[in-house]
């Protein structure tokens, strides 16, 4: 069996969908809330494809000790295209808020509180798991000065904006999470750029938010972040404008564009070895415009099972690396994992897929969702504190 055969990936996806089917039969389907059901369904497939991307990378890493792009267009795009679409979703949803906020003031405090509560609680749990694994691998022994260790931990806790260093001398610490945290600084940078985008679009913005936004712009230019990742955000921004054209939105929902979306994605995978070029980003952006307009791709993205998988997207994305590491390090063992034939290797990945889904469901229900529901309460508390400080002679916002 060829390790890069698409067949095991298909079986793993079907296993994930079946797991979600079982969950919605037991606990009910996700609510049909919001205007973008197709995007809700898309998220889950993207996150699970990133899991498959890292699964095949692990296969070759175990045999070569090289963490590298897999020798397969399909499995490469599972990861690169998956994250590109995630960036487009962010660009689309938050630029849409700006376009909807024209002529009035956006509640920036609530927006940033919601983003913090969306990302940080589960991230903190993932960091706890990472630190426990490092503690175990270190033999419960301190291998570095405490000041160095504290600096490493803080850099990880800060969403790896300043890098993801090895912790306590454990080489390739980032592989414990399959390196997924690299995308989060881009997300945060985009959030912090929103006030500048809003100002350009005639939305009222407080001075403090503008200052922070300009500082982020300086940080981006200073650190030479990768252009093609920002092009993905631009694709989402373009979609935010285009789906406001009523006739275009109506047209793009037709079945012919469902087929067009499938053909464009297939062509991207077939003809481009990487997502990181102008042409594939443009083709994927065209697909995303169709989905943002409400095209469910023959119902694939809008059915209850897909949307249930979509609810778990952040948990799948953030936790799958830890699941893979535990599987190969502690369950099977590195030495035995190196000897696995492709069919045995993929059998293990398919077997662990429902475990990942159930873990992600628990983390969504017990960590992500409760945190999101506390947004209004925390926002009100912070606003009262800020107002009290301002009345006492603090800085005007």
Short mmCIF file of C-alpha atoms in Angstrom, two decimals:
data_model
loop_
_atom_site.label_atom_id
_atom_site.label_comp_id
_atom_site.label_asym_id
_atom_site.label_seq_id
_atom_site.Cartn_x
_atom_site.Cartn_y
_atom_site.Cartn_z
CA UNK A 1 0.00 0.00 0.00
CA UNK A 2 1.24 3.47 -0.89
CA UNK A 3 1.38 5.55 2.33
CA UNK A 4 0.08 8.60 0.44
CA UNK A 5 -2.94 6.80 -1.01
CA UNK A 6 -6.12 8.89 -0.60
CA UNK A 7 -8.13 5.85 0.51
CA UNK A 8 -7.15 5.86 4.22
CA UNK A 9 -7.79 9.61 4.40
CA UNK A 10 -11.30 9.01 3.07
CA UNK A 11 -11.89 6.24 5.63
CA UNK A 12 -10.65 8.51 8.44
CA UNK A 13 -12.98 11.32 7.33
CA UNK A 14 -15.92 8.90 7.21
CA UNK A 15 -15.00 7.69 10.69
CA UNK A 16 -14.97 11.28 11.95
CA UNK A 17 -18.36 11.97 10.35
CA UNK A 18 -19.80 8.77 11.81
CA UNK A 19 -18.53 9.82 15.24
CA UNK A 20 -20.29 13.17 14.84
CA UNK A 21 -23.44 11.34 13.72
CA UNK A 22 -23.35 9.30 16.93
CA UNK A 23 -22.88 12.47 18.97
CA UNK A 24 -25.80 14.33 17.42
CA UNK A 25 -28.05 11.28 17.81
CA UNK A 26 -27.16 11.28 21.51
CA UNK A 27 -26.96 15.00 22.27
CA UNK A 28 -28.80 16.68 19.40
CA UNK A 29 -27.65 18.61 16.31
CA UNK A 30 -25.93 22.00 16.44
CA UNK A 31 -28.13 25.07 16.33
CA UNK A 32 -28.76 26.61 12.91
CA UNK A 33 -27.60 30.03 14.00
CA UNK A 34 -25.91 32.72 11.97
CA UNK A 35 -26.01 33.38 8.25
CA UNK A 36 -23.07 31.28 7.16
CA UNK A 37 -24.03 27.63 7.61
CA UNK A 38 -21.76 26.50 4.76
CA UNK A 39 -18.77 28.09 6.49
CA UNK A 40 -19.77 26.40 9.74
CA UNK A 41 -19.65 23.05 7.94
CA UNK A 42 -16.42 23.84 6.13
CA UNK A 43 -14.46 24.42 9.35
CA UNK A 44 -14.62 20.83 10.53
CA UNK A 45 -13.33 19.39 7.29
CA UNK A 46 -10.46 21.88 7.30
CA UNK A 47 -9.38 21.00 10.83
CA UNK A 48 -9.64 17.27 10.22
CA UNK A 49 -7.65 17.59 7.00
CA UNK A 50 -4.89 19.34 8.96
CA UNK A 51 -4.93 16.29 11.25
CA UNK A 52 -4.50 14.03 8.20
CA UNK A 53 -1.72 16.29 6.91
CA UNK A 54 0.22 15.89 10.13
CA UNK A 55 -0.56 12.18 10.27
CA UNK A 56 1.30 11.55 7.01
CA UNK A 57 4.11 13.89 8.06
CA UNK A 58 4.49 11.76 11.22
CA UNK A 59 4.71 8.62 9.07
CA UNK A 60 7.75 9.92 7.21
CA UNK A 61 9.21 11.64 10.28
CA UNK A 62 9.30 8.36 12.17
CA UNK A 63 11.32 6.81 9.36
CA UNK A 64 13.60 9.71 8.36
CA UNK A 65 13.67 12.02 11.40
CA UNK A 66 12.79 14.86 9.01
CA UNK A 67 9.67 16.95 9.70
CA UNK A 68 8.86 18.06 6.17
CA UNK A 69 6.12 18.60 3.61
CA UNK A 70 4.83 15.17 2.52
CA UNK A 71 5.61 13.81 -0.98
CA UNK A 72 1.99 14.14 -2.05
CA UNK A 73 0.04 17.09 -3.44
CA UNK A 74 -3.14 15.91 -1.74
CA UNK A 75 -1.68 15.54 1.74
CA UNK A 76 0.27 18.78 1.37
CA UNK A 77 -2.91 20.65 0.49
CA UNK A 78 -4.75 19.03 3.39
CA UNK A 79 -2.57 21.17 5.63
CA UNK A 80 -1.67 24.25 3.60
CA UNK A 81 -5.05 24.73 1.94
CA UNK A 82 -6.80 23.93 5.21
CA UNK A 83 -5.06 26.79 7.01
CA UNK A 84 -5.45 29.10 3.99
CA UNK A 85 -9.22 28.59 4.17
CA UNK A 86 -9.13 29.22 7.94
CA UNK A 87 -7.44 32.57 7.28
CA UNK A 88 -10.05 33.37 4.62
CA UNK A 89 -12.82 32.60 7.11
CA UNK A 90 -11.27 34.98 9.64
CA UNK A 91 -10.81 37.69 7.02
CA UNK A 92 -14.38 37.28 5.81
CA UNK A 93 -16.17 37.18 9.16
CA UNK A 94 -14.35 40.07 10.78
CA UNK A 95 -14.20 42.32 7.76
CA UNK A 96 -17.94 41.71 7.43
CA UNK A 97 -18.32 43.15 10.93
CA UNK A 98 -16.51 46.27 9.75
CA UNK A 99 -18.72 46.64 6.68
CA UNK A 100 -21.80 46.19 8.86
CA UNK A 101 -20.43 48.79 11.28
CA UNK A 102 -20.21 51.64 8.77
CA UNK A 103 -21.75 54.79 10.13
CA UNK A 104 -21.75 53.52 13.70
CA UNK A 105 -19.29 52.44 16.37
CA UNK A 106 -18.24 48.84 16.80
CA UNK A 107 -18.04 47.52 20.35
CA UNK A 108 -14.30 46.89 20.19
CA UNK A 109 -13.99 45.85 23.80
CA UNK A 110 -16.55 43.10 23.34
CA UNK A 111 -14.93 42.01 20.08
CA UNK A 112 -11.52 41.54 21.70
CA UNK A 113 -12.96 39.91 24.81
CA UNK A 114 -14.80 37.45 22.58
CA UNK A 115 -11.61 36.68 20.66
CA UNK A 116 -9.66 36.14 23.86
CA UNK A 117 -12.33 33.83 25.25
CA UNK A 118 -12.58 32.03 21.92
CA UNK A 119 -8.88 31.19 21.76
CA UNK A 120 -7.31 31.36 25.21
CA UNK A 121 -9.20 28.88 27.46
CA UNK A 122 -8.63 25.85 25.24
CA UNK A 123 -5.15 27.09 24.37
CA UNK A 124 -4.31 27.23 28.09
CA UNK A 125 -5.48 23.63 28.50
CA UNK A 126 -3.39 22.57 25.49
CA UNK A 127 -0.40 24.35 27.03
CA UNK A 128 -1.01 22.48 30.27
CA UNK A 129 -0.92 19.19 28.37
CA UNK A 130 2.23 20.28 26.54
CA UNK A 131 4.00 21.21 29.77
CA UNK A 132 3.01 17.91 31.40
CA UNK A 133 4.43 15.96 28.46
CA UNK A 134 7.65 18.00 28.61
CA UNK A 135 7.79 17.32 32.37
CA UNK A 136 7.50 13.59 31.66
CA UNK A 137 10.08 13.63 28.87
CA UNK A 138 12.44 15.60 31.12
CA UNK A 139 12.28 12.92 33.79
CA UNK A 140 10.84 15.52 36.18
CA UNK A 141 14.27 17.17 36.18
CA UNK A 142 15.16 20.80 35.56
CA UNK A 143 17.71 20.96 32.72
CA UNK A 144 17.89 24.75 32.39
CA UNK A 145 18.07 27.79 34.67
CA UNK A 146 14.63 28.64 36.01
CA UNK A 147 14.76 32.06 34.34
CA UNK A 148 15.31 30.45 30.92
CA UNK A 149 12.52 27.97 31.51
CA UNK A 150 10.16 30.77 32.58
CA UNK A 151 10.98 32.71 29.42
CA UNK A 152 10.25 29.65 27.26
CA UNK A 153 6.95 29.00 29.00
CA UNK A 154 5.87 32.63 28.65
CA UNK A 155 6.63 32.63 24.92
CA UNK A 156 4.46 29.58 24.47
CA UNK A 157 1.66 31.04 26.62
CA UNK A 158 1.72 34.20 24.49
CA UNK A 159 0.45 32.21 21.48
CA UNK A 160 4.06 31.81 20.26
CA UNK A 161 4.00 35.34 18.84
CA UNK A 162 7.73 35.52 19.67
CA UNK A 163 8.45 31.95 18.63
CA UNK A 164 7.99 28.43 20.01
CA UNK A 165 11.28 27.54 21.71
CA UNK A 166 12.25 24.12 23.00
CA UNK A 167 11.25 23.81 26.66
CA UNK A 168 13.62 22.54 29.35
CA UNK A 169 16.04 21.24 26.73
CA UNK A 170 13.50 18.92 25.06
CA UNK A 171 14.42 19.05 21.38
CA UNK A 172 11.64 19.78 18.91
CA UNK A 173 9.14 20.60 21.62
CA UNK A 174 6.85 22.06 18.95
CA UNK A 175 6.32 18.61 17.41
CA UNK A 176 4.34 17.59 20.49
CA UNK A 177 1.59 19.82 19.06
CA UNK A 178 2.57 19.18 15.43
CA UNK A 179 3.64 22.82 15.21
CA UNK A 180 0.05 24.06 14.83
CA UNK A 181 0.50 27.17 16.96
CA UNK A 182 2.29 29.01 14.12
CA UNK A 183 -1.05 30.16 12.67
CA UNK A 184 -2.32 31.80 15.87
CA UNK A 185 -0.01 34.86 15.72
CA UNK A 186 -1.41 35.56 12.25
CA UNK A 187 -4.93 35.37 13.65
CA UNK A 188 -4.08 37.76 16.48
CA UNK A 189 -2.28 40.15 14.15
CA UNK A 190 -5.32 40.28 11.91
CA UNK A 191 -7.60 40.97 14.87
CA UNK A 192 -5.33 43.81 15.94
CA UNK A 193 -5.36 45.29 12.43
CA UNK A 194 -9.15 45.57 12.41
CA UNK A 195 -9.24 49.13 13.85
CA UNK A 196 -7.11 50.42 10.95
CA UNK A 197 -9.35 48.61 8.46
CA UNK A 198 -12.36 50.09 10.22
CA UNK A 199 -10.96 53.62 10.11
CA UNK A 200 -10.38 53.32 6.36
CA UNK A 201 -13.99 52.18 5.98
CA UNK A 202 -15.40 55.16 7.90
CA UNK A 203 -16.14 53.30 11.11
CA UNK A 204 -15.62 55.18 14.38
CA UNK A 205 -12.63 53.83 16.31
CA UNK A 206 -11.16 54.84 19.67
CA UNK A 207 -7.61 56.17 19.79
CA UNK A 208 -6.26 53.35 21.95
CA UNK A 209 -7.36 50.75 19.40
CA UNK A 210 -5.79 52.71 16.55
CA UNK A 211 -2.47 52.92 18.42
CA UNK A 212 -2.44 49.17 19.03
CA UNK A 213 -3.33 48.54 15.41
CA UNK A 214 -0.48 50.71 14.12
CA UNK A 215 1.97 48.95 16.46
CA UNK A 216 0.88 45.62 15.00
CA UNK A 217 1.46 46.95 11.48
CA UNK A 218 5.00 47.90 12.49
CA UNK A 219 5.50 44.43 14.00
CA UNK A 220 4.35 42.75 10.78
CA UNK A 221 6.70 44.73 8.56
CA UNK A 222 9.58 44.32 11.00
CA UNK A 223 9.22 40.55 11.23
CA UNK A 224 8.71 39.91 7.50
CA UNK A 225 5.76 37.57 7.94
CA UNK A 226 4.93 35.31 5.01
CA UNK A 227 3.07 37.17 2.24
CA UNK A 228 0.96 34.27 1.01
CA UNK A 229 -0.66 33.83 4.41
CA UNK A 230 -1.81 37.45 4.25
CA UNK A 231 -3.14 36.88 0.73
CA UNK A 232 -5.49 34.30 2.23
CA UNK A 233 -6.90 36.97 4.55
CA UNK A 234 -7.28 39.23 1.49
CA UNK A 235 -9.30 36.48 -0.18
CA UNK A 236 -11.67 36.52 2.78
CA UNK A 237 -11.89 40.32 2.69
CA UNK A 238 -12.76 40.19 -1.02
CA UNK A 239 -15.50 37.69 -0.24
CA UNK A 240 -16.95 40.04 2.39
CA UNK A 241 -17.46 42.65 -0.33
CA UNK A 242 -18.67 40.29 -3.06
CA UNK A 243 -21.35 38.45 -1.09
CA UNK A 244 -23.06 41.78 -0.45
CA UNK A 245 -24.05 41.86 -4.12
CA UNK A 246 -27.51 40.27 -4.02
CA UNK A 247 -27.53 38.88 -7.56
CA UNK A 248 -24.03 37.42 -7.22
CA UNK A 249 -24.96 35.76 -3.94
CA UNK A 250 -28.08 34.27 -5.56
CA UNK A 251 -26.09 33.09 -8.59
CA UNK A 252 -23.26 31.47 -6.62
CA UNK A 253 -25.67 29.28 -4.67
CA UNK A 254 -26.67 27.37 -7.81
CA UNK A 255 -25.57 23.74 -8.25
CA UNK A 256 -23.36 24.58 -11.22
CA UNK A 257 -21.14 26.51 -8.82
CA UNK A 258 -21.08 23.55 -6.44
CA UNK A 259 -19.49 21.61 -9.28
CA UNK A 260 -17.23 24.58 -10.07
CA UNK A 261 -16.01 24.61 -6.46
CA UNK A 262 -15.15 20.90 -6.61
CA UNK A 263 -13.36 21.31 -9.95
CA UNK A 264 -11.36 24.32 -8.74
CA UNK A 265 -10.19 22.53 -5.60
CA UNK A 266 -9.35 19.42 -7.61
CA UNK A 267 -7.36 21.50 -10.11
CA UNK A 268 -5.51 23.25 -7.29
CA UNK A 269 -4.47 19.92 -5.79
CA UNK A 270 -3.62 18.35 -9.15
CA UNK A 271 -1.57 21.16 -10.68
CA UNK A 272 0.08 22.91 -7.73
CA UNK A 273 2.40 21.14 -5.28
CA UNK A 274 1.85 23.91 -2.73
CA UNK A 275 -0.84 26.40 -1.79
CA UNK A 276 1.74 29.15 -1.45
CA UNK A 277 1.57 30.82 -4.84
CA UNK A 278 -0.62 33.45 -6.47
CA UNK A 279 -2.60 31.09 -8.70
CA UNK A 280 -3.69 28.53 -6.07
CA UNK A 281 -4.57 31.28 -3.59
CA UNK A 282 -6.70 32.97 -6.29
CA UNK A 283 -8.43 29.69 -7.16
CA UNK A 284 -9.11 28.87 -3.52
CA UNK A 285 -10.38 32.40 -2.93
CA UNK A 286 -12.88 31.91 -5.76
CA UNK A 287 -14.07 28.71 -4.09
CA UNK A 288 -14.36 30.49 -0.77
CA UNK A 289 -16.50 33.27 -2.29
CA UNK A 290 -18.95 30.60 -3.44
CA UNK A 291 -19.08 29.02 0.02
CA UNK A 292 -19.38 32.39 1.77
CA UNK A 293 -22.30 33.19 -0.54
CA UNK A 294 -24.08 30.16 0.88
CA UNK A 295 -23.15 27.38 -1.54
CA UNK A 296 -23.21 24.18 0.50
CA UNK A 297 -21.53 22.08 -2.22
CA UNK A 298 -24.50 19.77 -2.81
CA UNK A 299 -25.38 19.93 0.90
CA UNK A 300 -22.03 18.53 2.01
CA UNK A 301 -21.23 21.60 4.12
CA UNK A 302 -24.70 22.44 5.44
CA UNK A 303 -25.93 19.11 6.79
CA UNK A 304 -26.12 18.62 10.55
CA UNK A 305 -23.23 16.13 10.74
CA UNK A 306 -20.82 18.47 8.93
CA UNK A 307 -21.87 21.40 11.10
CA UNK A 308 -21.37 19.27 14.21
CA UNK A 309 -17.84 18.52 12.99
CA UNK A 310 -17.43 22.26 12.35
CA UNK A 311 -18.23 23.08 15.97
CA UNK A 312 -15.24 20.99 17.00
CA UNK A 313 -12.82 22.60 14.52
CA UNK A 314 -10.69 24.59 16.98
CA UNK A 315 -10.40 21.65 19.37
CA UNK A 316 -9.47 19.28 16.54
CA UNK A 317 -6.93 21.76 15.22
CA UNK A 318 -5.28 22.51 18.55
CA UNK A 319 -5.38 19.05 20.14
CA UNK A 320 -4.71 16.62 17.29
CA UNK A 321 -0.93 17.06 17.50
CA UNK A 322 -0.97 16.06 21.16
CA UNK A 323 -3.12 13.02 20.34
CA UNK A 324 -0.68 11.95 17.62
CA UNK A 325 2.33 12.42 19.90
CA UNK A 326 0.74 10.40 22.71
CA UNK A 327 -0.16 7.67 20.23
CA UNK A 328 3.36 7.27 18.85
CA UNK A 329 5.35 8.01 22.01
CA UNK A 330 3.32 6.32 24.74
CA UNK A 331 0.74 3.96 23.20
CA UNK A 332 2.67 2.33 20.35
CA UNK A 333 6.16 3.60 21.12
CA UNK A 334 8.54 5.32 18.73
CA UNK A 335 10.57 2.20 17.93
CA UNK A 336 7.53 0.10 17.04
CA UNK A 337 5.95 3.03 15.18
CA UNK A 338 9.01 3.29 12.92
CA UNK A 339 8.44 -0.30 11.78
CA UNK A 340 4.75 0.04 10.97
CA UNK A 341 3.77 -0.72 7.39
CA UNK A 342 1.49 1.85 5.71
CA UNK A 343 -1.66 -0.25 6.17
CA UNK A 344 -0.93 -0.76 9.89
CA UNK A 345 0.00 2.88 10.33
CA UNK A 346 -3.19 4.14 8.73
CA UNK A 347 -5.24 1.61 10.68
CA UNK A 348 -3.92 3.25 13.85
CA UNK A 349 -4.78 6.73 12.52
CA UNK A 350 -8.30 5.65 11.55
CA UNK A 351 -8.75 4.00 14.96
CA UNK A 352 -7.66 7.14 16.81
CA UNK A 353 -9.92 9.41 14.72
CA UNK A 354 -13.10 8.85 16.79
CA UNK A 355 -11.04 9.32 19.96
CA UNK A 356 -9.92 12.72 18.66
CA UNK A 357 -13.53 13.61 17.83
CA UNK A 358 -14.82 12.65 21.29
CA UNK A 359 -11.99 14.51 23.03
CA UNK A 360 -12.75 17.55 20.87
CA UNK A 361 -16.45 17.29 21.67
CA UNK A 362 -15.72 17.26 25.40
CA UNK A 363 -13.35 20.21 25.12
CA UNK A 364 -15.91 22.17 23.09
CA UNK A 365 -18.74 21.50 25.54
CA UNK A 366 -16.72 21.92 28.73
CA UNK A 367 -14.16 24.57 27.77
CA UNK A 368 -14.87 26.46 24.55
CA UNK A 369 -18.64 26.92 24.78
CA UNK A 370 -18.80 27.99 28.45
CA UNK A 371 -16.02 30.52 27.80
CA UNK A 372 -17.88 31.99 24.83
CA UNK A 373 -21.08 32.26 26.86
CA UNK A 374 -19.24 34.37 29.43
CA UNK A 375 -18.33 37.05 26.85
CA UNK A 376 -21.03 39.53 27.81
CA UNK A 377 -20.40 39.17 31.52
CA UNK A 378 -16.64 39.68 31.24
CA UNK A 379 -17.11 42.58 28.81
CA UNK A 380 -19.47 44.36 31.22
CA UNK A 381 -17.09 43.81 34.12
CA UNK A 382 -14.12 45.18 32.16
CA UNK A 383 -16.13 48.14 30.87
CA UNK A 384 -17.11 49.08 34.40
CA UNK A 385 -13.48 48.85 35.52
CA UNK A 386 -12.31 50.98 32.58
CA UNK A 387 -15.02 53.57 33.18
CA UNK A 388 -14.11 53.76 36.86
CA UNK A 389 -10.46 54.28 35.94
CA UNK A 390 -11.38 56.96 33.38
CA UNK A 391 -13.54 58.82 35.88
CA UNK A 392 -10.63 58.76 38.30
CA UNK A 393 -8.44 60.57 35.79
CA UNK A 394 -7.16 57.71 33.63
CA UNK A 395 -6.48 57.74 29.93
CA UNK A 396 -9.41 58.55 27.69
CA UNK A 397 -10.19 55.70 25.29
#
